[in-house]
Amino acid sequence: MPEARWEHFTHGADIGVRGIGPTLEAAFEQAALALAAVICDPARVARKDSVEVAVSAPDVELLLVDWLNAIVYEMATRHMVFSGFQVAISGEQLAGTLWGETVDVVRHQPAVEVKGATYTELKVYRNAQGEWVAQCVVDV
Amino acid sequence: MDLSRFTKVSDYEWRVEPFGKMRVPAVIYASEALLREMDEKVFEQVTNVATLPGIVKASYAMPDAHWGYGFPIGGVAAFDPEAGGVVSAGGVGFDISCGVRTLTTGLTVADVEPMKKALADILFARIPAGVGSTGSVHLSMEEMDAMLEGGARWAVSRGFGTEADLERIEERGMMAGARPEEVSQQAKKRQRDEVGTLGSGNHYLEVQRVAEIYHPHIAAAFGLKVGDVVVSIHCGSRGLGHQIGTEFLRSMALAAKEYGIELPDRELACAPIRSDIGQRYLGAMRAAINCALANRQVITHLAREAFATLFPQARLDLIYDVSHNTCKVEEHEVDGRSRKLYVHRKGATRAFGPGRPDLPEAFRHVGQPVLIGGSMGTASYVLAGREESEHHAWGSACHGAGRSMSRIQATKRWRGRDIIEALAVRGIEIRAPSLRGVAEEAPGAYKDVSAVVDAADRAGLAHKVAKLTPLVCIKG
């Protein structure tokens, strides 16, 4: 089975983020990395500090949106960018850790901020290869 | 877009008769060429909106319509609380009250041209733009509530502008009915350091030349003539509005079932106007409108300071400030009877015609200014609402060009540095915190704004008044 990975997909005005991995957790972590890459190149972001987040939702798709929105919130209020993500999911609960650093406009060259994760193209499923896929469009 | 599903009402009006669960028809105002180019999703979304409870007359889309969330961007719909009408967080969107204001400067192109680079530098230095930028105004929670109640009036009371500015802002600078207590602590935290910041994406401050006048009488009322220099500011309610959109979209999507509302799309999340959550959303959304009005007012103050250092004779007077993403209670005539409707405009401008008492006296006789934003290298336009527009789409017109290419495609096609250099050759100074951001916002990634404006004019939505072209653009 291929490695866990992320990709962007096209939306008319905004950007779709997609995480793919052997487990639901890995797909969520990769979707978060795809979100981080909307803003700037994660390779430029040092994993200096960590932030803990916890969200809960009645279904797994809403859980993805809440997870991504929690990251958007932490970025906005802490003025940070992130490049590392770890997730534990238990039923309706998600506990996540984000690693990153304070945004440095010159070094990180952040292109655009994300207003929020949306329900557009929102899907969490297993593909034909048995991998987990977690995706949605984010509004920028 | 497949045109076979439309009835052609005129060269600029296309109608879809109700089918399935649609309660009213859908109407798109556009030229045939613009309609053909529109995303298929616009058809799906404009017809989905027509299924919502209490919708009056029709679900409308403007000539710049494109794929949005729930509602298309460029979508307009009015709901009647008497008929079980709803308010929709998806119908307003994430960037609540994102809008444009335009100011005259008293300067001509001849004054500004020799100082253009210095002006670009000083504006870029003074106006916080881009991801992670913070403003010079840091609000305590008490001050935050005062801002959310008072909007631009709050900003003026704190020294960011004059009383004369307030007359030239929709709602006279303050949206009534705001309920700061319905705005979450998270939303307020997102805003604490963001007052007076441009944000990113398609938000900008532009110094523009008045390139053409199409309607001299109306242009004179707005204070515009060819060769004048004006300033336009495009931004919204920043993190606070985004957070309110996120939170209410979620809670309305979950609550819809409880109210027996069948959502064809979760992004159409809505609740009855006469419900607890509907009223709470309206209170929070109005606070976000005030946040946007305060934000544009503070940025105006910063722009005035920047101009004053280079042009002591400049006088930046507001023409008008319009919002593009709102739900407002308005009186409209329906079947010969005046009714109070909740008009959602998502990526659309209010475009009231002459005579409306809400308009400033200086141009009440010519109609409301409609400010259409461009994209760095392309023109912007000033239009004016007309009486006829109120019979079309509740007194609404388009808001911009709308994207024609995704951000991913744009970054594959252009490099930010090349765009900045190409625009410099055309006499346009760009200052931006991110080169990738510039590539994503390349002028070529947008529809032809002139075609959109012509369609709005010919459809009777608004008069075309003036064309503005960029001299300096500070990108968010």
Coordinates of C-alpha atoms in Angstrom, one line a residue:
Chain A
M1 CA 0.0 0.0 0.0
P2 CA 1.4 3.5 -0.9
E3 CA 2.5 5.9 1.8
A4 CA 0.1 8.3 3.5
R5 CA -0.1 11.5 1.3
W6 CA -2.0 14.7 0.6
E7 CA -3.1 16.5 -2.4
H8 CA -5.0 19.6 -3.5
F9 CA -8.0 19.4 -5.9
T10 CA -9.5 22.1 -8.0
H11 CA -12.5 24.2 -7.0
G12 CA -13.6 27.3 -9.0
A13 CA -12.6 29.9 -6.5
D14 CA -11.0 28.1 -3.6
I15 CA -9.0 25.0 -2.9
G16 CA -9.9 21.4 -2.1
V17 CA -7.7 19.6 0.5
R18 CA -7.4 15.8 0.5
G19 CA -5.6 13.4 2.8
I20 CA -5.1 9.7 2.0
G21 CA -3.7 7.1 4.4
P22 CA -3.9 3.6 5.7
T23 CA -5.9 4.7 8.7
L24 CA -8.6 7.3 9.4
E25 CA -6.2 9.1 11.6
A26 CA -3.5 9.2 8.9
A27 CA -6.0 10.6 6.4
F28 CA -7.0 13.3 8.8
E29 CA -3.3 14.2 9.5
Q30 CA -2.6 14.3 5.8
A31 CA -5.7 16.5 5.2
A32 CA -4.3 18.9 7.8
L33 CA -1.0 19.0 5.9
A34 CA -2.8 19.7 2.7
L35 CA -4.6 22.6 4.6
A36 CA -1.2 23.9 5.8
A37 CA 0.2 23.8 2.3
V38 CA -2.7 26.1 1.1
I39 CA -1.1 28.8 3.2
C40 CA 2.6 28.1 2.7
D41 CA 5.2 25.4 2.0
P42 CA 5.2 23.1 5.1
A43 CA 8.8 22.3 4.4
R44 CA 9.7 25.9 5.4
V45 CA 7.9 25.6 8.8
A46 CA 10.0 24.4 11.8
R47 CA 8.2 22.2 14.3
K48 CA 9.2 24.4 17.3
D49 CA 6.1 24.5 19.4
S50 CA 3.1 22.3 19.8
V51 CA -0.6 23.0 20.4
E52 CA -3.2 20.5 21.6
V53 CA -6.8 20.6 20.2
A54 CA -9.9 18.5 20.9
V55 CA -13.1 18.4 18.9
S56 CA -16.2 16.2 18.8
A57 CA -18.8 15.8 16.2
P58 CA -21.8 13.5 15.5
D59 CA -20.3 12.0 12.3
V60 CA -16.9 11.5 10.8
E61 CA -17.4 14.1 8.1
L62 CA -18.3 16.8 10.5
L63 CA -15.4 15.7 12.6
L64 CA -13.0 16.4 9.7
V65 CA -14.5 19.9 9.2
D66 CA -14.2 20.6 12.9
W67 CA -10.6 19.3 13.0
L68 CA -9.6 21.6 10.1
N69 CA -11.5 24.5 11.6
A70 CA -9.7 24.0 14.9
I71 CA -6.4 24.3 13.0
V72 CA -7.6 27.5 11.2
Y73 CA -8.5 28.9 14.6
E74 CA -5.2 28.1 16.2
M75 CA -3.3 29.6 13.2
A76 CA -5.4 32.8 13.4
T77 CA -5.3 33.4 17.1
R78 CA -1.7 32.3 17.7
H79 CA -0.3 33.8 14.5
M80 CA 1.3 30.5 13.8
V81 CA 1.8 28.2 10.8
F82 CA 2.0 24.4 11.2
S83 CA 3.7 21.6 9.5
G84 CA 3.2 18.5 11.7
F85 CA 0.0 16.9 12.8
Q86 CA -1.0 13.9 14.9
V87 CA -4.5 12.7 15.5
A88 CA -6.2 10.2 17.8
I89 CA -9.9 9.4 17.1
S90 CA -12.2 7.6 19.4
G91 CA -15.8 7.5 18.3
E92 CA -17.1 11.1 18.1
Q93 CA -13.9 12.5 19.8
L94 CA -10.8 13.7 18.2
A95 CA -7.6 14.7 20.0
G96 CA -4.9 16.4 17.9
T97 CA -1.5 17.8 18.2
L98 CA -0.2 20.5 15.9
W99 CA 3.5 21.4 15.5
G100 CA 4.7 24.7 14.0
E101 CA 6.1 28.1 14.7
T102 CA 5.1 31.8 14.7
V103 CA 4.5 33.1 11.2
D104 CA 7.5 34.9 9.6
V105 CA 6.2 36.6 6.4
V106 CA 9.6 36.8 4.7
R107 CA 10.7 33.2 5.4
H108 CA 7.3 31.5 5.1
Q109 CA 5.8 33.6 2.3
P110 CA 2.2 32.8 3.4
A111 CA 0.1 33.2 0.2
V112 CA -3.4 33.2 1.6
E113 CA -5.3 32.7 4.9
V114 CA -8.1 30.1 5.1
K115 CA -11.4 31.5 6.3
G116 CA -12.9 28.1 7.1
A117 CA -13.3 24.5 6.1
T118 CA -16.6 23.9 4.2
Y119 CA -19.0 21.1 3.5
T120 CA -18.4 21.4 -0.2
E121 CA -17.0 18.1 -1.6
L122 CA -16.9 16.9 2.0
K123 CA -16.2 13.2 2.0
V124 CA -14.6 10.6 4.3
Y125 CA -14.5 7.1 2.8
R126 CA -12.3 4.1 1.9
N127 CA -11.2 4.0 -1.7
A128 CA -10.9 0.9 -3.9
Q129 CA -7.4 0.2 -2.5
G130 CA -8.8 0.2 1.0
E131 CA -7.1 3.5 2.0
W132 CA -8.9 6.2 4.0
V133 CA -9.6 9.4 2.1
A134 CA -10.6 12.6 3.9
Q135 CA -11.4 15.7 1.9
C136 CA -13.3 19.0 1.6
V137 CA -13.0 22.5 0.1
V138 CA -11.6 25.3 2.2
D139 CA -12.7 28.9 1.7
V140 CA -9.8 31.3 1.1
Chain B
M1 CA -23.6 25.8 -18.7
D2 CA -26.2 24.1 -20.8
L3 CA -28.6 26.7 -22.0
S4 CA -31.4 24.4 -23.0
R5 CA -32.8 24.3 -19.5
F6 CA -33.5 28.1 -19.6
T7 CA -36.3 30.2 -21.0
K8 CA -34.8 33.3 -22.5
V9 CA -36.8 36.3 -21.2
S10 CA -34.5 38.9 -22.8
D11 CA -30.9 39.1 -24.0
Y12 CA -29.8 39.5 -20.4
E13 CA -32.4 37.5 -18.4
W14 CA -32.7 33.7 -18.3
R15 CA -35.3 31.9 -16.3
V16 CA -35.6 28.3 -15.0
E17 CA -39.2 27.3 -14.3
P18 CA -39.7 25.5 -11.0
F19 CA -39.1 21.7 -11.1
G20 CA -38.7 19.1 -8.3
K21 CA -38.8 20.9 -4.9
M22 CA -38.3 24.4 -6.2
R23 CA -40.9 26.8 -4.8
V24 CA -40.1 29.6 -7.1
P25 CA -38.3 30.1 -10.5
A26 CA -34.6 30.8 -10.7
V27 CA -33.5 33.8 -12.7
I28 CA -29.9 34.5 -13.9
Y29 CA -29.0 37.9 -15.3
A30 CA -26.2 37.6 -17.8
S31 CA -25.3 37.8 -21.5
E32 CA -25.5 34.6 -23.4
A33 CA -21.7 34.4 -23.5
L34 CA -21.4 34.9 -19.7
L35 CA -24.1 32.3 -19.1
R36 CA -22.4 29.7 -21.3
E37 CA -19.1 30.2 -19.4
M38 CA -20.8 29.9 -16.0
D39 CA -20.0 26.8 -13.9
E40 CA -22.7 24.1 -14.0
K41 CA -22.7 24.4 -10.2
V42 CA -24.3 27.8 -10.5
F43 CA -27.4 26.1 -12.0
E44 CA -27.5 23.6 -9.2
Q45 CA -27.0 26.2 -6.5
V46 CA -29.5 28.8 -7.8
T47 CA -32.2 26.1 -8.2
N48 CA -31.4 24.7 -4.7
V49 CA -31.9 28.1 -3.2
A50 CA -35.3 28.2 -4.8
T51 CA -36.4 25.2 -2.6
L52 CA -35.9 27.0 0.7
P53 CA -39.0 27.9 2.8
G54 CA -40.5 31.3 2.5
I55 CA -38.5 32.4 -0.5
V56 CA -40.3 35.2 -2.4
K57 CA -40.7 35.6 -6.1
A58 CA -37.5 34.0 -7.4
S59 CA -33.9 32.9 -6.6
Y60 CA -31.6 35.2 -8.5
A61 CA -28.0 35.2 -9.8
M62 CA -26.0 38.1 -11.0
P63 CA -23.8 38.3 -14.1
D64 CA -20.7 37.4 -12.1
A65 CA -22.2 34.3 -10.5
H66 CA -19.9 31.4 -9.8
W67 CA -19.7 28.3 -7.7
G68 CA -20.1 29.2 -4.0
Y69 CA -21.1 27.5 -0.8
G70 CA -24.8 26.7 -0.8
F71 CA -25.8 29.9 -2.5
P72 CA -23.8 30.7 -5.6
I73 CA -21.5 33.7 -5.3
G74 CA -23.6 36.4 -7.0
G75 CA -26.8 34.9 -5.5
V76 CA -29.7 37.0 -4.2
A77 CA -32.8 35.7 -2.4
A78 CA -35.4 37.3 -0.2
F79 CA -37.4 35.5 2.5
D80 CA -40.7 36.5 4.2
P81 CA -40.9 35.6 7.9
E82 CA -44.7 35.7 7.6
A83 CA -44.4 32.8 5.2
G84 CA -42.0 30.7 7.3
G85 CA -39.0 32.3 5.7
V86 CA -35.5 31.4 6.7
V87 CA -32.2 33.1 7.3
S88 CA -29.2 31.2 5.9
A89 CA -25.6 31.3 7.2
G90 CA -24.7 29.8 3.9
G91 CA -26.6 32.6 2.1
V92 CA -24.3 35.2 3.7
G93 CA -21.1 33.2 3.7
F94 CA -17.9 33.2 5.7
D95 CA -16.7 36.7 4.9
I96 CA -19.6 38.6 6.3
S97 CA -20.0 42.1 5.0
C98 CA -16.9 41.9 2.8
G99 CA -17.3 45.0 0.6
V100 CA -15.7 48.0 -1.1
R101 CA -15.5 51.7 -0.3
T102 CA -14.2 54.3 -2.7
L103 CA -12.8 57.7 -1.8
T104 CA -12.0 60.7 -3.9
T105 CA -8.6 62.3 -3.2
G106 CA -8.7 65.8 -4.8
L107 CA -5.6 64.7 -6.7
T108 CA -5.1 64.2 -10.4
V109 CA -3.0 61.5 -12.2
A110 CA -0.5 64.3 -12.9
D111 CA -0.1 64.9 -9.1
V112 CA 0.3 61.2 -8.3
E113 CA 2.2 59.8 -11.2
P114 CA 5.7 61.1 -10.2
M115 CA 5.3 60.0 -6.6
K116 CA 3.7 56.6 -7.4
K117 CA 6.5 54.3 -6.1
A118 CA 6.9 56.3 -2.9
L119 CA 3.1 56.2 -2.4
A120 CA 3.0 52.4 -2.9
D121 CA 5.8 52.0 -0.4
I122 CA 4.3 54.1 2.3
L123 CA 0.8 52.6 1.9
F124 CA 2.4 49.1 2.1
A125 CA 4.3 50.1 5.2
R126 CA 1.3 51.5 7.0
I127 CA -1.5 49.2 6.1
P128 CA -1.2 45.7 7.5
A129 CA -1.8 43.1 4.8
G130 CA -1.5 39.4 4.4
V131 CA -1.5 36.3 6.5
G132 CA -0.7 36.8 10.2
S133 CA -0.6 40.5 10.0
T134 CA -1.8 42.5 13.0
G135 CA -3.1 46.0 13.3
S136 CA -2.1 48.8 15.6
V137 CA -5.5 48.6 17.3
H138 CA -5.7 45.9 20.0
L139 CA -9.1 45.6 21.5
S140 CA -10.1 44.6 25.1
M141 CA -13.3 42.5 25.3
E142 CA -15.3 45.6 26.4
E143 CA -13.9 47.6 23.5
M144 CA -14.7 44.7 21.2
D145 CA -18.3 44.8 22.2
A146 CA -18.4 48.5 21.6
M147 CA -17.0 48.0 18.1
L148 CA -19.5 45.2 17.3
E149 CA -22.3 47.5 18.4
G150 CA -21.1 50.7 16.8
G151 CA -19.3 49.7 13.5
A152 CA -17.8 52.7 11.7
R153 CA -19.5 55.0 14.3
W154 CA -17.3 53.3 16.9
A155 CA -14.2 53.9 14.7
V156 CA -15.0 57.6 14.2
S157 CA -15.7 58.0 18.0
R158 CA -12.1 56.7 18.6
G159 CA -10.6 59.2 16.1
F160 CA -10.5 57.1 12.9
G161 CA -12.4 59.4 10.6
T162 CA -15.0 62.1 10.7
E163 CA -18.8 62.3 11.1
A164 CA -19.0 63.2 7.4
D165 CA -17.8 59.7 6.6
L166 CA -20.7 58.1 8.3
E167 CA -23.3 59.6 6.0
R168 CA -21.5 57.9 3.1
I169 CA -21.7 54.3 4.5
E170 CA -24.6 51.9 4.1
E171 CA -26.7 51.9 7.3
R172 CA -24.9 55.2 8.1
G173 CA -22.0 53.3 9.5
M174 CA -23.8 51.2 12.0
M175 CA -26.0 48.1 11.4
A176 CA -28.8 48.2 14.0
G177 CA -29.8 45.0 15.8
A178 CA -26.2 43.7 16.4
R179 CA -26.0 41.4 19.4
P180 CA -22.3 41.1 20.5
E181 CA -23.3 38.6 23.2
E182 CA -24.2 36.2 20.4
V183 CA -20.6 36.4 19.1
S184 CA -18.5 33.6 20.6
Q185 CA -15.4 34.2 22.6
Q186 CA -13.5 32.3 19.8
A187 CA -14.7 34.8 17.2
K188 CA -13.8 37.7 19.4
K189 CA -10.3 36.3 20.0
R190 CA -9.8 36.0 16.3
Q191 CA -10.5 39.7 15.9
R192 CA -8.6 41.0 18.9
D193 CA -5.5 42.1 16.8
E194 CA -7.1 42.2 13.3
V195 CA -9.0 45.6 13.3
G196 CA -7.6 47.7 10.5
T197 CA -6.0 44.8 8.6
L198 CA -6.7 44.0 4.9
G199 CA -6.5 40.2 5.1
S200 CA -5.4 38.2 2.1
G201 CA -6.8 36.6 -1.1
N202 CA -8.6 39.1 -3.2
H203 CA -8.6 41.9 -0.6
Y204 CA -6.7 45.0 -1.5
L205 CA -6.3 48.7 -1.3
E206 CA -6.0 50.3 -4.7
V207 CA -5.1 53.8 -5.9
Q208 CA -7.0 54.3 -9.2
R209 CA -7.4 56.7 -12.0
V210 CA -10.9 57.6 -13.3
A211 CA -10.3 56.4 -16.9
E212 CA -13.8 56.9 -18.4
I213 CA -17.1 58.4 -17.6
Y214 CA -20.3 56.9 -19.1
H215 CA -22.9 58.9 -17.2
P216 CA -21.7 62.4 -16.5
H217 CA -24.7 63.5 -14.5
I218 CA -24.4 60.7 -12.0
A219 CA -20.6 60.8 -12.0
A220 CA -20.8 64.5 -11.0
A221 CA -23.1 63.6 -8.1
F222 CA -20.6 61.0 -7.0
G223 CA -17.7 63.6 -7.4
L224 CA -15.9 61.8 -10.2
K225 CA -14.3 63.1 -13.4
V226 CA -11.8 61.8 -15.9
G227 CA -8.2 62.1 -14.7
D228 CA -9.1 62.2 -11.0
V229 CA -7.3 59.8 -8.6
V230 CA -9.5 57.7 -6.2
V231 CA -8.7 55.1 -3.6
S232 CA -10.7 51.8 -3.2
I233 CA -10.5 49.5 -0.2
H234 CA -11.8 45.9 -0.5
C235 CA -12.0 43.8 2.7
G236 CA -14.4 42.4 5.2
S237 CA -15.1 41.3 8.7
R238 CA -11.8 39.3 9.0
G239 CA -11.5 36.4 11.5
L240 CA -14.5 37.4 13.5
G241 CA -16.8 37.0 10.5
H242 CA -15.1 33.8 9.4
Q243 CA -15.6 32.3 12.8
I244 CA -19.3 33.3 13.0
G245 CA -19.9 31.8 9.6
T246 CA -18.1 28.6 10.6
E247 CA -20.0 28.2 13.9
F248 CA -23.5 29.1 12.6
L249 CA -23.2 27.1 9.4
R250 CA -22.5 24.0 11.6
S251 CA -25.3 24.7 14.1
M252 CA -27.8 25.6 11.5
A253 CA -27.0 22.4 9.4
L254 CA -27.6 20.3 12.5
A255 CA -30.8 22.3 13.6
A256 CA -32.4 22.3 10.1
K257 CA -34.0 18.8 10.7
E258 CA -35.5 20.0 13.9
Y259 CA -37.3 22.7 12.1
G260 CA -38.4 20.3 9.3
I261 CA -36.2 21.9 6.7
E262 CA -34.9 19.6 4.0
L263 CA -31.5 20.8 2.9
P264 CA -30.5 19.8 -0.6
D265 CA -27.0 20.8 0.3
R266 CA -25.5 21.1 3.9
E267 CA -24.0 24.5 2.9
L268 CA -27.6 25.9 2.6
A269 CA -27.7 25.6 6.4
C270 CA -30.6 27.8 7.5
A271 CA -33.2 28.3 10.2
P272 CA -36.5 30.0 10.4
I273 CA -36.2 33.8 10.9
R274 CA -38.6 33.3 13.7
S275 CA -36.5 30.8 15.7
D276 CA -34.1 31.2 18.5
I277 CA -31.1 30.2 16.3
G278 CA -32.3 32.4 13.5
Q279 CA -32.4 35.4 15.7
R280 CA -29.1 34.6 17.3
Y281 CA -27.5 34.3 13.9
L282 CA -29.0 37.6 12.8
G283 CA -27.6 39.3 15.9
A284 CA -24.2 37.9 15.4
M285 CA -24.1 38.5 11.7
R286 CA -25.1 42.2 12.2
A287 CA -22.2 42.5 14.7
A288 CA -19.9 41.1 12.0
I289 CA -21.3 43.7 9.6
N290 CA -20.3 46.3 12.1
C291 CA -16.9 44.7 12.4
A292 CA -16.4 45.0 8.6
L293 CA -17.6 48.7 8.6
A294 CA -15.2 49.5 11.5
N295 CA -12.3 47.7 9.7
R296 CA -12.8 49.6 6.5
Q297 CA -13.0 52.8 8.5
V298 CA -9.7 52.2 10.3
I299 CA -8.0 51.3 7.1
T300 CA -9.3 54.5 5.6
H301 CA -7.7 56.5 8.4
L302 CA -4.4 54.7 7.8
A303 CA -4.7 55.6 4.1
R304 CA -5.3 59.2 4.9
E305 CA -2.2 59.3 7.1
A306 CA -0.2 57.7 4.3
F307 CA -1.4 60.2 1.7
A308 CA -0.8 63.2 4.0
T309 CA 2.9 62.4 4.3
L310 CA 3.3 62.8 0.5
F311 CA 0.3 65.0 -0.5
P312 CA -0.6 67.4 2.2
Q313 CA -3.2 68.9 -0.1
A314 CA -5.0 65.6 -0.5
R315 CA -8.4 65.2 1.0
L316 CA -9.8 61.7 1.0
D317 CA -13.6 61.9 1.0
L318 CA -15.7 58.9 1.0
I319 CA -18.0 58.4 -2.0
Y320 CA -19.7 55.4 -0.5
D321 CA -19.1 52.1 1.3
V322 CA -21.0 49.0 0.1
S323 CA -21.2 45.5 1.5
H324 CA -21.3 42.4 -0.6
N325 CA -22.2 39.5 1.8
T326 CA -25.2 40.4 4.0
C327 CA -28.7 39.6 5.0
K328 CA -30.7 42.8 5.5
V329 CA -34.3 43.5 6.4
E330 CA -35.8 45.7 3.6
E331 CA -39.2 47.0 2.5
H332 CA -40.0 45.8 -1.0
E333 CA -43.2 45.9 -2.9
V334 CA -44.6 42.5 -3.7
D335 CA -47.9 42.2 -5.7
G336 CA -48.7 45.8 -4.9
R337 CA -48.1 45.4 -1.1
S338 CA -45.1 46.6 0.8
R339 CA -43.5 43.7 2.7
K340 CA -40.5 43.4 5.1
L341 CA -38.2 40.9 3.6
Y342 CA -34.9 39.4 4.6
V343 CA -32.8 39.9 1.6
H344 CA -29.7 37.8 1.3
R345 CA -26.9 39.1 -1.0
K346 CA -24.0 36.8 -1.3
G347 CA -21.3 38.3 -3.6
A348 CA -23.9 40.9 -4.7
T349 CA -24.3 44.6 -4.1
R350 CA -27.3 46.5 -2.9
A351 CA -28.2 48.8 -5.8
F352 CA -31.1 50.9 -4.7
G353 CA -32.6 53.3 -7.2
P354 CA -33.2 57.0 -6.9
G355 CA -35.5 58.3 -4.2
R356 CA -34.7 55.7 -1.5
P357 CA -34.7 57.5 1.9
D358 CA -31.8 55.2 3.0
L359 CA -29.4 57.0 0.5
P360 CA -27.3 60.1 1.3
E361 CA -29.0 63.3 0.2
A362 CA -26.1 64.1 -2.1
F363 CA -27.0 61.4 -4.5
R364 CA -30.5 60.3 -3.5
H365 CA -31.7 61.7 -6.9
V366 CA -29.3 59.6 -9.0
G367 CA -29.3 56.2 -7.1
Q368 CA -26.9 54.3 -4.9
P369 CA -23.3 53.9 -5.9
V370 CA -22.5 50.3 -6.8
L371 CA -18.8 49.6 -6.4
I372 CA -17.4 46.8 -8.5
G373 CA -13.9 45.6 -7.6
G374 CA -11.3 44.6 -10.1
S375 CA -8.1 42.5 -9.7
M376 CA -4.8 44.3 -9.7
G377 CA -4.4 44.7 -13.5
T378 CA -8.0 45.0 -14.5
A379 CA -10.5 47.9 -14.3
S380 CA -12.9 48.5 -11.5
Y381 CA -16.3 50.2 -12.1
V382 CA -18.7 52.5 -10.4
L383 CA -22.3 51.9 -11.2
A384 CA -25.5 53.4 -9.9
G385 CA -28.7 51.7 -8.8
R386 CA -31.8 52.5 -10.9
E387 CA -35.4 52.3 -10.2
E388 CA -35.8 49.4 -12.6
S389 CA -33.3 47.4 -10.6
E390 CA -35.7 47.1 -7.8
H391 CA -38.1 45.2 -10.0
H392 CA -35.5 42.8 -11.0
A393 CA -33.7 41.4 -7.9
W394 CA -34.7 43.4 -4.9
G395 CA -32.4 46.3 -5.9
S396 CA -29.2 44.3 -6.4
A397 CA -26.4 44.2 -8.9
C398 CA -23.1 42.3 -9.4
H399 CA -20.1 42.7 -7.1
G400 CA -17.0 41.9 -9.1
A401 CA -15.7 39.8 -12.0
G402 CA -15.7 36.4 -10.3
R403 CA -12.9 33.9 -10.9
S404 CA -12.7 32.0 -14.1
M405 CA -9.7 29.9 -13.1
S406 CA -8.8 28.0 -9.9
R407 CA -5.9 29.1 -7.7
I408 CA -4.1 25.8 -8.5
Q409 CA -4.4 26.5 -12.3
A410 CA -3.3 30.1 -11.8
T411 CA -0.1 29.2 -9.9
K412 CA 0.7 26.6 -12.6
R413 CA 0.3 29.3 -15.3
W414 CA 1.9 32.4 -13.7
R415 CA 4.7 33.4 -11.4
G416 CA 4.1 36.2 -9.0
R417 CA 7.4 38.0 -9.9
D418 CA 6.5 38.0 -13.6
I419 CA 3.0 39.4 -12.9
I420 CA 4.5 42.3 -10.8
E421 CA 7.0 43.1 -13.5
A422 CA 4.4 42.9 -16.3
L423 CA 2.1 45.2 -14.4
A424 CA 5.0 47.6 -13.7
V425 CA 5.5 47.9 -17.4
R426 CA 1.9 49.0 -17.7
G427 CA 2.4 51.6 -15.0
I428 CA 0.9 49.7 -12.1
E429 CA 2.8 49.4 -8.8
I430 CA 2.1 46.2 -6.9
R431 CA 3.1 45.6 -3.3
A432 CA 2.3 42.2 -1.8
P433 CA 3.5 40.1 1.1
S434 CA 3.5 36.9 -0.9
L435 CA 4.6 36.2 -4.5
R436 CA 2.4 33.0 -4.6
G437 CA -0.5 35.1 -3.5
V438 CA 0.1 37.4 -6.4
A439 CA 0.1 34.4 -8.8
E440 CA -3.1 33.1 -7.4
E441 CA -4.7 36.5 -7.8
A442 CA -3.4 37.0 -11.4
P443 CA -5.7 39.3 -13.4
G444 CA -6.0 36.6 -16.0
A445 CA -7.6 34.2 -13.4
Y446 CA -10.7 36.4 -13.4
K447 CA -13.6 36.8 -15.8
D448 CA -13.7 39.9 -17.9
V449 CA -15.1 42.5 -15.5
S450 CA -16.1 44.8 -18.3
A451 CA -18.4 42.1 -19.8
V452 CA -19.9 41.5 -16.3
V453 CA -20.5 45.2 -15.9
D454 CA -22.0 45.6 -19.4
A455 CA -24.4 42.8 -18.7
A456 CA -25.5 44.4 -15.4
D457 CA -26.1 47.7 -17.2
R458 CA -28.0 46.1 -20.1
A459 CA -30.0 43.9 -17.8
G460 CA -31.3 47.0 -16.1
L461 CA -29.7 46.2 -12.7
A462 CA -27.6 49.4 -12.6
H463 CA -26.2 52.2 -14.7
K464 CA -22.6 52.1 -15.8
V465 CA -21.1 55.4 -14.5
A466 CA -17.3 55.3 -14.4
K467 CA -14.3 53.1 -15.1
L468 CA -11.4 53.1 -12.8
T469 CA -7.9 51.7 -13.7
P470 CA -5.2 50.8 -11.2
L471 CA -2.1 52.9 -10.4
V472 CA -1.0 51.3 -7.2
C473 CA -2.3 48.1 -5.6
I474 CA -1.5 46.9 -2.1
K475 CA -2.5 43.2 -2.1
G476 CA -3.7 41.4 1.0

